[in-house]
Coordinates of C-alpha atoms in Angstrom, one line a residue:
M1 CA 19.9 -2.3 -10.0
G2 CA 22.2 0.7 -9.8
L3 CA 21.2 4.2 -8.9
L4 CA 19.7 6.6 -11.5
K5 CA 22.1 7.4 -14.4
I6 CA 22.7 11.1 -14.6
F7 CA 25.0 11.5 -17.5
S8 CA 24.5 10.4 -21.1
S9 CA 26.2 11.1 -24.4
K10 CA 23.4 9.8 -26.5
K11 CA 21.7 12.1 -29.0
P12 CA 18.0 12.9 -28.6
Q13 CA 17.3 11.2 -31.9
E14 CA 18.8 7.9 -30.6
Y15 CA 16.3 7.9 -27.7
E16 CA 13.5 8.9 -30.2
Q17 CA 14.4 6.0 -32.6
K18 CA 14.4 3.5 -29.7
G19 CA 11.0 4.9 -28.6
D20 CA 9.7 4.5 -32.2
E21 CA 10.7 0.8 -32.2
L22 CA 9.1 0.2 -28.8
L23 CA 5.9 2.1 -29.9
A24 CA 5.6 -0.1 -33.0
A25 CA 6.0 -3.2 -30.8
K26 CA 3.2 -1.8 -28.5
E27 CA 5.6 -1.5 -25.6
Y28 CA 4.0 1.8 -24.6
G29 CA 5.5 2.1 -21.1
A30 CA 9.0 1.6 -22.3
A31 CA 8.4 3.9 -25.4
K32 CA 7.2 6.6 -23.0
I33 CA 10.4 6.5 -21.0
E34 CA 12.5 6.7 -24.2
Y35 CA 10.6 9.8 -25.5
E36 CA 10.8 11.5 -22.1
A37 CA 14.6 10.8 -22.1
A38 CA 14.7 12.3 -25.6
L39 CA 13.0 15.5 -24.5
D40 CA 15.3 15.8 -21.5
R41 CA 18.2 15.4 -23.8
V42 CA 16.8 18.0 -26.2
E43 CA 16.7 20.5 -23.3
K44 CA 20.3 19.9 -22.6
V45 CA 21.9 19.8 -26.1
C46 CA 19.6 21.8 -28.4
P47 CA 17.0 23.7 -26.3
N48 CA 16.0 26.0 -29.2
D49 CA 15.1 23.2 -31.6
E50 CA 11.3 23.6 -31.3
H51 CA 10.6 21.4 -34.3
L52 CA 12.4 18.5 -32.7
K53 CA 10.8 19.1 -29.4
E54 CA 7.3 19.1 -30.9
R55 CA 7.9 16.0 -32.9
I56 CA 9.0 14.0 -29.9
R57 CA 6.3 15.5 -27.7
Q58 CA 3.6 14.3 -30.1
K59 CA 5.1 10.8 -30.0
L60 CA 5.2 10.9 -26.2
I61 CA 1.5 11.9 -26.1
Q62 CA 0.7 8.9 -28.4
A63 CA 2.6 6.5 -26.1
K64 CA 0.9 7.9 -23.0
D65 CA -2.6 7.8 -24.5
S66 CA -2.0 4.2 -25.7
L67 CA -0.8 3.1 -22.3
A68 CA -3.7 5.0 -20.7
R69 CA -6.1 3.0 -22.8
L70 CA -4.6 -0.3 -21.7
H71 CA -5.1 0.7 -18.1
Q72 CA -8.6 1.9 -18.9
Q73 CA -9.5 -1.4 -20.4
A74 CA -8.0 -3.3 -17.4
G75 CA -9.9 -1.0 -15.1
Q76 CA -13.2 -1.7 -16.9
E77 CA -12.6 -5.5 -16.6
L78 CA -12.0 -5.0 -12.9
I79 CA -15.2 -3.0 -12.6
E80 CA -17.1 -5.9 -14.3
A81 CA -15.5 -8.3 -11.8
E82 CA -16.7 -5.9 -9.0
A83 CA -13.1 -5.4 -7.9
F84 CA -13.7 -1.7 -7.4
E85 CA -10.6 -0.7 -5.4
Q86 CA -8.2 -2.3 -7.9
A87 CA -10.3 -0.8 -10.8
E88 CA -10.0 2.7 -9.3
E89 CA -6.2 2.3 -9.0
R90 CA -5.9 1.3 -12.7
L91 CA -8.2 4.1 -13.8
R92 CA -6.4 6.8 -11.8
L93 CA -3.1 5.7 -13.4
A94 CA -4.8 5.9 -16.8
L95 CA -6.1 9.4 -15.9
E96 CA -2.6 10.4 -14.9
L97 CA -1.2 9.3 -18.3
A98 CA -4.1 10.4 -20.6
E99 CA -3.5 13.5 -22.8
D100 CA -6.5 13.1 -25.2
P101 CA -9.4 15.2 -23.8
E102 CA -12.0 12.7 -24.9
L103 CA -10.1 9.9 -23.2
V104 CA -9.9 12.0 -20.0
V105 CA -13.6 12.5 -20.0
E106 CA -14.2 8.7 -20.5
I107 CA -11.9 7.8 -17.6
E108 CA -13.4 10.5 -15.3
E109 CA -16.9 9.1 -16.0
Q110 CA -15.7 5.6 -15.1
L111 CA -14.2 6.9 -11.9
R112 CA -17.5 8.6 -11.0
K113 CA -19.3 5.3 -11.5
I114 CA -16.9 3.5 -9.2
E115 CA -17.2 6.3 -6.6
D116 CA -21.0 6.0 -6.7
Q117 CA -20.8 2.2 -6.4
M118 CA -18.4 2.3 -3.4
T119 CA -20.5 5.0 -1.7
E120 CA -23.6 2.8 -2.0
E121 CA -21.7 0.0 -0.4
V122 CA -20.4 2.1 2.4
D123 CA -23.9 3.5 3.0
D124 CA -25.4 0.1 2.9
F125 CA -22.9 -2.0 4.8
P126 CA -22.5 -2.2 7.7
D127 CA -25.6 -0.2 8.5
F128 CA -25.9 -1.3 12.1
D129 CA -24.8 0.1 15.4
L130 CA -21.9 -2.0 16.7
R131 CA -22.6 -0.8 20.3
R132 CA -25.9 -2.7 20.4
A133 CA -23.8 -5.7 21.5
E134 CA -25.5 -6.0 24.9
D135 CA -28.8 -7.2 23.4
A136 CA -27.2 -9.0 20.4
E137 CA -28.6 -12.4 21.4
D138 CA -32.1 -10.9 21.2
D139 CA -31.5 -9.3 17.8
P140 CA -30.9 -11.9 15.0
D141 CA -30.6 -9.1 12.4
Y142 CA -27.7 -7.5 14.4
Q143 CA -25.9 -10.8 14.7
E144 CA -26.4 -11.6 11.0
R145 CA -24.9 -8.3 10.0
V146 CA -21.9 -8.8 12.3
D147 CA -21.4 -12.3 10.9
E148 CA -21.6 -11.0 7.3
Y149 CA -19.1 -8.2 7.9
F150 CA -16.8 -10.6 9.9
T151 CA -16.8 -13.1 7.1
I152 CA -15.8 -10.4 4.6
L153 CA -12.9 -9.3 6.8
C154 CA -11.7 -12.9 7.3
S155 CA -11.7 -13.5 3.6
S156 CA -8.6 -11.4 3.1
L157 CA -6.6 -13.1 5.9
P158 CA -4.1 -16.0 5.6
E159 CA -5.9 -19.3 5.8
Q160 CA -4.4 -20.2 9.2
L161 CA -5.8 -17.1 10.8
A162 CA -9.1 -17.1 9.0
E163 CA -9.9 -20.7 10.1
A164 CA -8.9 -19.9 13.7
Y165 CA -10.9 -16.7 13.9
Q166 CA -14.1 -18.5 12.9
G167 CA -14.0 -20.5 16.1
Y168 CA -13.4 -17.6 18.6
G169 CA -17.1 -16.8 19.4
D170 CA -19.3 -13.8 19.3
N171 CA -17.3 -11.4 21.5
F172 CA -14.3 -11.9 19.3
K173 CA -16.4 -11.3 16.2
I174 CA -17.8 -8.0 17.5
G175 CA -14.3 -6.9 18.8
Y176 CA -12.7 -7.7 15.4
V177 CA -15.4 -5.9 13.5
A178 CA -15.1 -2.9 15.9
L179 CA -11.3 -2.8 15.5
N180 CA -11.7 -2.7 11.7
H181 CA -14.5 -0.1 12.1
G182 CA -12.2 2.2 14.1
D183 CA -14.2 1.8 17.4
F184 CA -11.2 0.9 19.5
D185 CA -12.9 1.2 22.9
L186 CA -15.5 -1.4 22.0
A187 CA -12.8 -3.5 20.4
L188 CA -10.7 -3.4 23.5
D189 CA -13.7 -4.5 25.7
K190 CA -14.8 -7.3 23.5
L191 CA -11.4 -8.7 22.7
K192 CA -10.5 -8.8 26.4
Q193 CA -13.7 -10.8 27.0
A194 CA -12.8 -13.1 24.1
M195 CA -9.4 -13.8 25.6
E196 CA -11.0 -14.8 28.9
E197 CA -13.3 -17.2 27.0
I198 CA -10.8 -18.8 24.7
P199 CA -7.9 -20.9 26.1
S200 CA -4.4 -20.0 25.2
P201 CA -2.6 -20.2 22.9
S202 CA -4.8 -18.4 20.4
F203 CA -4.3 -15.6 17.9
I204 CA -6.6 -13.2 19.8
P205 CA -3.6 -11.3 21.3
L206 CA -2.6 -10.3 17.8
E207 CA -5.8 -8.3 17.3
L208 CA -5.8 -7.0 20.9
A209 CA -2.3 -5.8 20.4
K210 CA -3.5 -3.9 17.3
V211 CA -6.1 -2.1 19.5
Y212 CA -3.4 -1.1 22.0
L213 CA -1.1 0.2 19.2
N214 CA -4.0 2.3 17.8
L215 CA -4.5 3.7 21.3
N216 CA -0.7 4.4 21.6
Q217 CA -0.6 2.0 24.6
Y218 CA 2.6 0.4 23.5
Q219 CA 3.6 -1.1 26.8
A220 CA 0.3 -3.0 27.0
A221 CA 0.9 -4.5 23.5
I222 CA 4.4 -5.8 24.2
P223 CA 3.8 -8.7 26.6
L224 CA 0.8 -9.9 24.5
L225 CA 3.0 -10.1 21.4
E226 CA 6.0 -11.6 23.1
A227 CA 3.9 -14.4 24.4
L228 CA 2.2 -14.9 21.0
L229 CA 5.5 -15.2 19.3
K230 CA 6.7 -17.9 21.7
A231 CA 3.7 -20.0 20.7
H232 CA 3.9 -19.0 17.0
P233 CA 7.5 -18.1 16.2
D234 CA 6.8 -18.1 12.4
L235 CA 4.1 -15.4 12.5
L236 CA 5.5 -12.5 10.5
S237 CA 2.7 -10.1 11.4
G238 CA 3.5 -10.7 15.1
Y239 CA 7.1 -9.5 14.6
Q240 CA 5.9 -6.5 12.6
L241 CA 3.5 -5.4 15.4
L242 CA 6.1 -6.1 18.1
C243 CA 8.6 -4.0 16.3
E244 CA 6.1 -1.2 16.1
A245 CA 5.5 -1.5 19.8
Y246 CA 9.2 -1.3 20.6
W247 CA 9.6 1.6 18.3
G248 CA 6.8 3.4 20.2
V249 CA 8.7 3.1 23.5
E250 CA 12.1 3.7 21.7
N251 CA 13.5 0.3 22.7
F252 CA 15.3 -0.1 19.4
D253 CA 17.9 -2.6 20.8
Q254 CA 15.1 -5.0 21.9
A255 CA 13.5 -4.7 18.4
Q256 CA 16.8 -5.8 16.8
K257 CA 17.2 -8.7 19.3
T258 CA 13.7 -9.8 18.5
L259 CA 14.4 -9.8 14.8
S260 CA 17.6 -11.7 15.4
S261 CA 15.6 -14.4 17.2
M262 CA 13.4 -15.1 14.2
P263 CA 13.6 -18.6 12.6
K264 CA 16.3 -18.5 9.9
E265 CA 14.0 -18.7 6.9
L266 CA 12.0 -15.8 8.2
A267 CA 15.1 -13.9 9.4
D268 CA 16.6 -14.1 5.9
S269 CA 13.4 -12.8 4.2
L270 CA 12.9 -9.4 2.6
P271 CA 10.2 -8.3 5.1
A272 CA 12.6 -9.0 8.0
Q273 CA 15.3 -6.9 6.3
L274 CA 12.8 -4.0 5.9
L275 CA 12.0 -4.2 9.6
R276 CA 15.8 -4.1 10.5
G277 CA 16.3 -1.1 8.2
E278 CA 13.4 0.8 9.6
T279 CA 14.6 0.0 13.2
L280 CA 18.0 1.5 12.4
F281 CA 16.3 4.6 10.8
R282 CA 14.0 5.1 13.8
A283 CA 17.0 4.8 16.1
K284 CA 18.6 7.7 14.1
Q285 CA 21.5 5.4 13.1
Y286 CA 21.4 6.9 9.6
Q287 CA 24.9 5.8 8.5
E288 CA 24.2 2.2 9.5
A289 CA 20.8 2.3 7.9
E290 CA 22.4 3.6 4.6
S291 CA 24.9 0.8 4.5
F292 CA 22.3 -1.7 5.4
Y293 CA 19.9 -0.7 2.7
I294 CA 22.6 -0.6 0.0
S295 CA 23.8 -4.1 1.1
C296 CA 20.2 -5.4 0.9
M297 CA 19.7 -4.0 -2.6
E298 CA 22.9 -5.8 -3.6
S299 CA 21.6 -9.1 -2.2
F300 CA 17.9 -8.9 -3.1
G301 CA 18.1 -6.8 -6.3
W302 CA 15.8 -3.9 -7.0
D303 CA 12.9 -3.5 -4.6
E304 CA 10.8 -0.4 -4.2
N305 CA 10.5 -0.6 -0.5
L306 CA 14.3 -0.9 0.0
A307 CA 14.8 2.0 -2.4
R308 CA 12.2 4.0 -0.6
G309 CA 13.9 3.3 2.8
L310 CA 17.3 4.3 1.4
A311 CA 15.9 7.5 -0.2
I312 CA 14.4 8.5 3.1
T313 CA 17.6 7.8 4.9
Y314 CA 19.5 9.9 2.4
E315 CA 17.2 12.8 3.3
A316 CA 17.9 12.3 7.0
L317 CA 21.6 12.4 6.2
G318 CA 21.2 15.7 4.3
E319 CA 22.1 13.9 1.0
K320 CA 19.3 15.6 -0.9
E321 CA 20.7 15.0 -4.3
K322 CA 21.0 11.3 -3.8
A323 CA 17.5 11.2 -2.4
L324 CA 16.1 13.1 -5.4
N325 CA 17.9 10.8 -7.9
L326 CA 16.6 7.7 -6.1
Y327 CA 13.0 8.9 -5.9
G328 CA 13.3 9.6 -9.6
E329 CA 14.5 6.1 -10.2
I330 CA 11.6 4.6 -8.3
M331 CA 9.2 6.7 -10.4
D332 CA 10.9 5.5 -13.6
E333 CA 10.6 1.9 -12.5
C334 CA 6.9 2.3 -11.8
R335 CA 6.3 4.0 -15.2
G336 CA 8.2 1.3 -17.0
C337 CA 6.1 -1.5 -15.4
G338 CA 2.9 0.4 -15.8
F339 CA 2.3 0.8 -12.0
R340 CA 0.8 3.8 -10.3
I341 CA 3.4 5.9 -8.5
D342 CA 3.0 6.2 -4.7
P343 CA 1.9 9.8 -4.0
F344 CA 4.6 9.9 -1.2
I345 CA 7.3 9.3 -3.8
K346 CA 5.9 11.9 -6.1
Q347 CA 5.7 14.4 -3.3
R348 CA 9.2 13.9 -2.1
Y349 CA 10.6 14.1 -5.6
A350 CA 8.7 17.2 -6.5
E351 CA 9.5 18.9 -3.2
L352 CA 13.2 18.1 -3.3
W353 CA 13.4 19.3 -7.0
F354 CA 11.7 22.6 -6.0
E355 CA 13.9 23.1 -2.9
S356 CA 17.0 22.5 -5.0
G357 CA 16.4 25.8 -6.8
R358 CA 16.4 24.1 -10.2
E359 CA 14.1 25.4 -12.9
C360 CA 10.7 23.7 -12.5
S361 CA 9.6 22.2 -15.8
T362 CA 6.1 21.3 -16.8
R363 CA 6.9 17.8 -15.5
I364 CA 7.3 19.1 -11.9
L365 CA 4.2 21.3 -12.3
E366 CA 2.2 18.2 -13.4
L367 CA 3.4 16.3 -10.3
F368 CA 2.1 18.9 -8.0
L369 CA -1.2 19.1 -9.9
S370 CA -1.7 15.4 -9.6
L371 CA -0.9 15.5 -5.9
V372 CA -3.8 17.9 -5.4
H373 CA -6.1 15.0 -6.2
E374 CA -4.1 12.2 -4.7
D375 CA -3.2 13.8 -1.4
P376 CA -6.1 16.2 -0.8
N377 CA -5.2 16.8 2.9
N378 CA -2.2 18.9 1.7
R379 CA -3.9 20.7 -1.2
A380 CA -3.1 24.1 0.2
H381 CA 0.6 23.4 0.1
Y382 CA 0.5 22.0 -3.4
Y383 CA -1.5 25.0 -4.6
K384 CA 1.2 27.3 -3.1
R385 CA 3.9 25.4 -5.0
I386 CA 1.9 25.5 -8.2
S387 CA 1.5 29.2 -7.8
Q388 CA 5.2 29.7 -7.2
I389 CA 6.1 27.6 -10.3
Y390 CA 3.7 29.6 -12.6
A391 CA 5.1 32.9 -11.2
A392 CA 8.6 31.7 -12.0
Q393 CA 7.5 30.8 -15.5
G394 CA 6.0 34.3 -15.9
D395 CA 2.4 33.2 -16.0
E396 CA 1.0 35.7 -13.4
R397 CA -2.6 35.0 -14.1
Q398 CA -2.3 31.3 -13.2
A399 CA 0.0 32.2 -10.3
R400 CA -2.6 34.5 -8.8
R401 CA -5.3 31.9 -9.4
Y402 CA -3.6 29.1 -7.5
Q403 CA -2.5 31.6 -4.8
L404 CA -6.2 32.3 -4.2
F405 CA -6.9 28.6 -4.1
A406 CA -4.3 28.1 -1.4
K407 CA -5.5 31.2 0.6
K408 CA -9.1 30.0 0.5
L409 CA -8.2 26.5 1.7
A410 CA -6.1 28.0 4.6
E411 CA -9.0 30.2 5.6
D412 CA -11.5 27.3 5.5
E413 CA -9.1 25.3 7.7
Q414 CA -9.0 28.1 10.3
Q415 CA -12.8 28.3 10.3
K416 CA -13.3 24.6 11.1
P417 CA -14.6 23.9 14.6
A418 CA -12.0 22.7 17.0
G419 CA -12.1 19.0 17.9
P420 CA -12.4 17.8 21.4
E421 CA -8.7 17.7 22.1
E422 CA -8.2 21.2 20.6
A423 CA -11.1 22.6 22.5
E424 CA -9.5 21.5 25.8

C-alpha cells in the first residue's frame, strides 16, 4: 500500500460515474469514497459549478445513508445477541454516516437503549465490596459474586491462561478481580499472597506485573516478567509488558535485546515489529523508526497500526504534511472497509489540517463536531476549534455559540474540587 495519492487528472464526472456504478452494485462504502473524491475534484477544477456540486452531494448523502442503514442493521443484530459493546461501535459508526434526520433519530434511540442496558449491568454487577475479603469464607454470597465476575473475566483470555487461572485459588481470584476493578492496592496484596501459595512456574507474575505497571513501579515488574519469559518464552503478552516496563525506566537497549531474544516465529510476527518500532520511537530515534516502519509496511503490506506508528513518527520529525496525508489515508481505509475511525486518527488529521492554515471545509468541521462526542474529555478544545472555523467561514452567530460552550466548560473545570494530589 502506497501513501495517499495527492495529484489526479481525472474529471469530477469520472469519479461520479464510478460512484454511480458502485452505488448500483450496493458497494456503498466504495461509492462514498468516489463521491467524496468527485466533490474534492469539483472544488479544485470548477468550484463555481453549484449544480454539479449539489448533484454529487445528493448522491453522497444517498451512499452514506445506505451504508449507515447497513451498520444500523448489524448493530441491531448485535443488540439481540446481547453483544452491547460491539453494537454500540456499529451504531456510532452509523450515526457518524447518517444524513437522514429520521435515521439519525432511530440510531440515537438505539444507542440510548444500549446505554440504559449497560448502565443496568454496571449497577448490578459487581455489586459487592471487594475489600470484604477478610471474611470471605464466612460469606458465601461474596465468594459467589467473586467467582461469577472472575469467570466472566477469564472467558476473554487465551485458553492456556484461562485454564491455569482457574486453579490458582481464592486469593488469586480476588486479586485478579481487584486488578480489573482498578483497586490496585488490594490486587497487589492478594496476588502476592497467591504467589506464595502457588508453586512456580505459574502465570501469576503476569498479573502482578500489571499491578506494578499501573502503580508506575516499573523496576518491581521487570524481574517478575524476565523470570516468567524464561519459563514461557512464547508468551507474547509477557514481552509486551516487559517492554512497557523497560520503556518506563528508559532502558530502550534492553527492550530491543529482549525482543531479539524472542523465538523466531514470534520475533518475525507483526506484534513484535510494532514493539520494535515503538521502542525506537520512545528512544527518540525518529529517523530509525521512520525507516523501520516503512520497511515493515513493504514486508507486511497495509496495516493500520504500522501506518499510525509511521504517522506519529512523521509528526515527531516535523514532517507534518506527510503525517497529515498518512492520517488521511488511514481514514480512507477505514471508510472503505466500513470500520469506525479511531478518534485519535480523526483528532490528529483535523488538528494538523487546521494548523496548516488551509481553508477548513465542512468535512474538517464535521470531524471536530464528531470528536466532541467521541473524546468528551477534550470538548473545550474542540468547541474552540469549531468556533474558529465558523468565524473563518463568516458565521459569527455559530462562532459565538461555540465560543460560549468552550468558555463554560473551561469555567466548570476550574470550579471542580481539587483531587487529593492537587490538594497537597
